[in-house]
Tab-separated table of C-alpha atoms in Angstrom:
chain	number	residue	atom	x	y	z
A	983	SER	CA	-40.147	96.909	124.407
A	984	ARG	CA	-37.659	94.823	126.893
A	985	ARG	CA	-36.547	95.575	130.454
A	986	LYS	CA	-33.134	97.294	131.185
A	987	GLY	CA	-32.487	97.459	135.036
A	988	ARG	CA	-35.780	98.731	136.380
A	989	ILE	CA	-37.245	100.770	133.516
A	990	ALA	CA	-38.752	99.544	130.270
A	991	PHE	CA	-36.874	101.008	127.549
A	992	HIS	CA	-39.075	101.047	124.240
A	993	ARG	CA	-38.447	102.022	120.241
A	994	SER	CA	-40.767	104.365	118.865
A	995	ALA	CA	-40.814	105.268	115.374
A	996	ALA	CA	-40.705	109.212	116.301
A	997	ASN	CA	-37.488	109.158	117.311
A	998	GLY	CA	-35.810	107.248	114.180
A	999	GLY	CA	-36.088	104.272	116.221
A	1000	LYS	CA	-33.726	104.462	119.025
A	1001	THR	CA	-33.951	102.794	122.639
A	1002	THR	CA	-35.753	105.384	125.196
A	1003	ALA	CA	-37.102	104.976	128.568
A	1004	CYS	CA	-41.116	105.806	129.149
A	1005	ILE	CA	-41.253	108.057	132.214
A	1006	PHE	CA	-44.471	108.072	134.331
A	1007	ALA	CA	-43.773	109.963	137.035
A	1008	LEU	CA	-40.885	112.096	138.262
A	1009	THR	CA	-40.652	114.240	141.971
A	1010	TYR	CA	-38.140	115.395	143.961
A	1011	PHE	CA	-38.933	114.882	147.393
A	1012	GLY	CA	-36.031	114.760	150.573
A	1013	SER	CA	-32.645	114.369	148.952
A	1014	ALA	CA	-33.896	112.213	146.178
A	1015	LEU	CA	-35.184	111.717	143.125
A	1016	PHE	CA	-38.366	109.146	142.407
A	1017	ALA	CA	-39.238	108.047	139.431
A	1018	THR	CA	-41.220	104.485	137.295
A	1019	ASP	CA	-42.099	104.049	133.992
A	1020	GLY	CA	-45.876	102.993	135.002
A	1021	TRP	CA	-44.462	99.288	134.877
A	1022	THR	CA	-41.864	97.728	137.106
A	1023	ASN	CA	-40.151	99.729	139.720
A	1024	VAL	CA	-39.838	102.556	141.720
A	1025	ILE	CA	-36.171	104.331	141.300
A	1026	THR	CA	-34.192	106.780	143.571
A	1027	SER	CA	-31.747	108.825	142.293
A	1028	THR	CA	-29.065	110.863	145.648
A	1029	ASN	CA	-27.295	112.413	143.109
A	1030	GLY	CA	-29.203	114.458	140.677
A	1031	GLY	CA	-30.049	111.174	138.219
A	1032	THR	CA	-26.270	110.079	137.453
A	1033	SER	CA	-27.354	106.924	138.956
A	1034	TRP	CA	-30.466	105.403	139.865
A	1035	ALA	CA	-31.088	102.213	141.966
A	1036	ASN	CA	-34.504	100.934	143.500
A	1037	SER	CA	-36.582	101.818	145.708
A	1038	GLY	CA	-36.851	99.959	149.013
A	1039	THR	CA	-38.895	97.003	150.648
A	1040	GLY	CA	-42.226	97.130	149.505
A	1041	ALA	CA	-42.000	99.674	146.426
A	1042	PRO	CA	-45.047	99.826	144.498
A	1043	GLY	CA	-44.702	98.350	140.848
A	1044	GLY	CA	-47.407	100.016	138.026
A	1045	THR	CA	-46.929	103.495	139.718
A	1046	MET	CA	-48.119	105.948	137.808
A	1047	SER	CA	-48.528	109.280	140.116
A	1048	PHE	CA	-46.445	110.547	143.128
A	1049	ALA	CA	-47.554	112.877	146.032
A	1050	ALA	CA	-46.126	114.125	148.763
A	1051	ILE	CA	-48.017	115.681	152.525
A	1052	GLY	CA	-44.857	116.480	154.749
A	1053	SER	CA	-42.210	113.965	155.570
A	1054	ASN	CA	-44.996	111.462	153.368
A	1055	LEU	CA	-44.030	110.199	149.750
A	1056	PHE	CA	-47.433	108.541	148.600
A	1057	ALA	CA	-47.581	106.911	145.029
A	1058	GLY	CA	-50.779	106.156	143.074
A	1059	THR	CA	-50.810	102.753	141.464
A	1060	ASP	CA	-52.096	101.020	138.954
A	1061	GLY	CA	-53.705	98.104	140.728
A	1062	GLY	CA	-55.979	100.729	142.764
A	1063	ALA	CA	-53.758	100.916	145.036
A	1064	VAL	CA	-52.231	103.579	147.259
A	1065	ARG	CA	-48.569	103.180	148.566
A	1066	PHE	CA	-46.130	105.554	150.616
A	1067	THR	CA	-43.438	106.134	152.390
A	1068	ALA	CA	-42.771	107.918	155.700
A	1069	ASN	CA	-38.339	107.358	155.786
A	1070	GLY	CA	-37.763	108.603	152.139
A	1071	GLY	CA	-38.300	104.872	149.855
A	1072	SER	CA	-36.378	102.358	152.333
A	1073	THR	CA	-40.046	100.891	152.821
A	1074	TRP	CA	-43.441	101.577	151.392
A	1075	ALA	CA	-46.672	99.812	152.911
A	1076	HIS	CA	-50.252	100.509	151.632
A	1077	THR	CA	-52.460	103.375	152.999
A	1078	ASP	CA	-56.680	102.135	153.743
A	1079	TYR	CA	-58.758	101.387	151.740
A	1080	SER	CA	-61.703	102.449	153.071
A	1081	GLY	CA	-64.244	103.826	150.708
A	1082	LEU	CA	-62.134	103.977	148.360
A	1083	TYR	CA	-62.936	101.743	144.708
A	1084	GLY	CA	-62.191	101.332	141.310
A	1085	ASP	CA	-59.867	99.584	138.992
A	1086	ASN	CA	-56.614	101.587	138.950
A	1087	ALA	CA	-55.240	104.690	140.957
A	1088	LEU	CA	-54.111	107.422	137.939
A	1089	GLY	CA	-53.438	110.267	139.846
A	1090	ILE	CA	-52.913	111.590	143.216
A	1091	THR	CA	-51.387	114.974	144.418
A	1092	ALA	CA	-51.929	117.409	147.216
A	1093	PHE	CA	-52.728	120.737	148.355
A	1094	GLY	CA	-52.074	121.564	151.887
A	1095	THR	CA	-52.689	118.083	153.815
A	1096	THR	CA	-55.514	117.006	151.534
A	1097	LEU	CA	-54.460	114.388	148.845
A	1098	TYR	CA	-56.832	114.086	145.420
A	1099	LEU	CA	-57.279	110.886	143.465
A	1100	ALA	CA	-58.264	110.012	140.287
A	1101	VAL	CA	-59.453	106.353	139.647
A	1102	ALA	CA	-59.720	104.794	136.864
A	1103	GLY	CA	-62.954	102.967	135.584
A	1104	PRO	CA	-66.039	103.277	137.998
A	1105	GLY	CA	-64.248	105.354	140.600
A	1106	GLY	CA	-64.528	108.439	140.125
A	1107	MET	CA	-62.425	111.524	142.247
A	1108	PHE	CA	-61.801	110.991	146.164
A	1109	LYS	CA	-59.853	112.378	149.000
A	1110	SER	CA	-58.222	111.756	152.049
A	1111	LYS	CA	-57.431	114.436	155.101
A	1112	ASP	CA	-55.971	112.020	156.938
A	1113	ASN	CA	-52.876	110.536	154.678
A	1114	GLY	CA	-54.726	107.957	153.138
A	1115	ALA	CA	-56.164	106.249	156.394
A	1116	THR	CA	-59.988	106.876	154.752
A	1117	TRP	CA	-61.361	107.981	151.831
A	1118	THR	CA	-64.388	110.315	150.764
A	1119	ALA	CA	-65.963	110.223	146.932
A	1120	ILE	CA	-66.013	113.420	145.745
A	1121	GLY	CA	-67.099	113.508	142.026
A	1122	LEU	CA	-67.076	112.294	138.643
A	1123	ALA	CA	-67.861	108.690	139.643
A	1124	SER	CA	-70.553	108.596	136.281
A	1125	GLN	CA	-68.025	109.637	133.963
A	1126	PRO	CA	-65.002	106.961	133.792
A	1127	ASN	CA	-61.715	107.702	133.750
A	1128	TYR	CA	-59.236	106.036	132.221
A	1129	CYS	CA	-56.266	108.782	131.314
A	1130	VAL	CA	-55.810	111.364	133.923
A	1131	LEU	CA	-52.932	113.953	133.954
A	1132	ILE	CA	-52.190	115.764	136.765
A	1133	SER	CA	-49.947	118.988	137.178
A	1134	THR	CA	-49.507	120.876	140.457
A	1135	PHE	CA	-48.295	124.481	141.103
């Protein structure tokens, strides 16, 4: 694999050896598209994907998933952290880790005003009703997760 700009590109026998991007998460939030390859950085596009740029200061590398509540966009990362932006990606900050444990915050989704988080390793499932200020374990801690697919509807 090689890096071009801020997205990792990989050659695959499945597509005849052509170079392709591996996008782990893609979401539309506010007036921009947000994407990540899961390794490097979060990138944004404000023109429908014609051009892309790094998201702002403190943008989380290793982002695996996105979720939104109100004016906040959250990113679950492979370092176990949840980061968020409240200003469309200009700056990013950590949520609190209170009650949160495990290896990687693989999947995050929101329902109403509650965040749900799947954490790899011995972590399990967590929820936050206060934009990530505190987290409560809600199950699956005895069944370690190492692969999560989150679908929202």
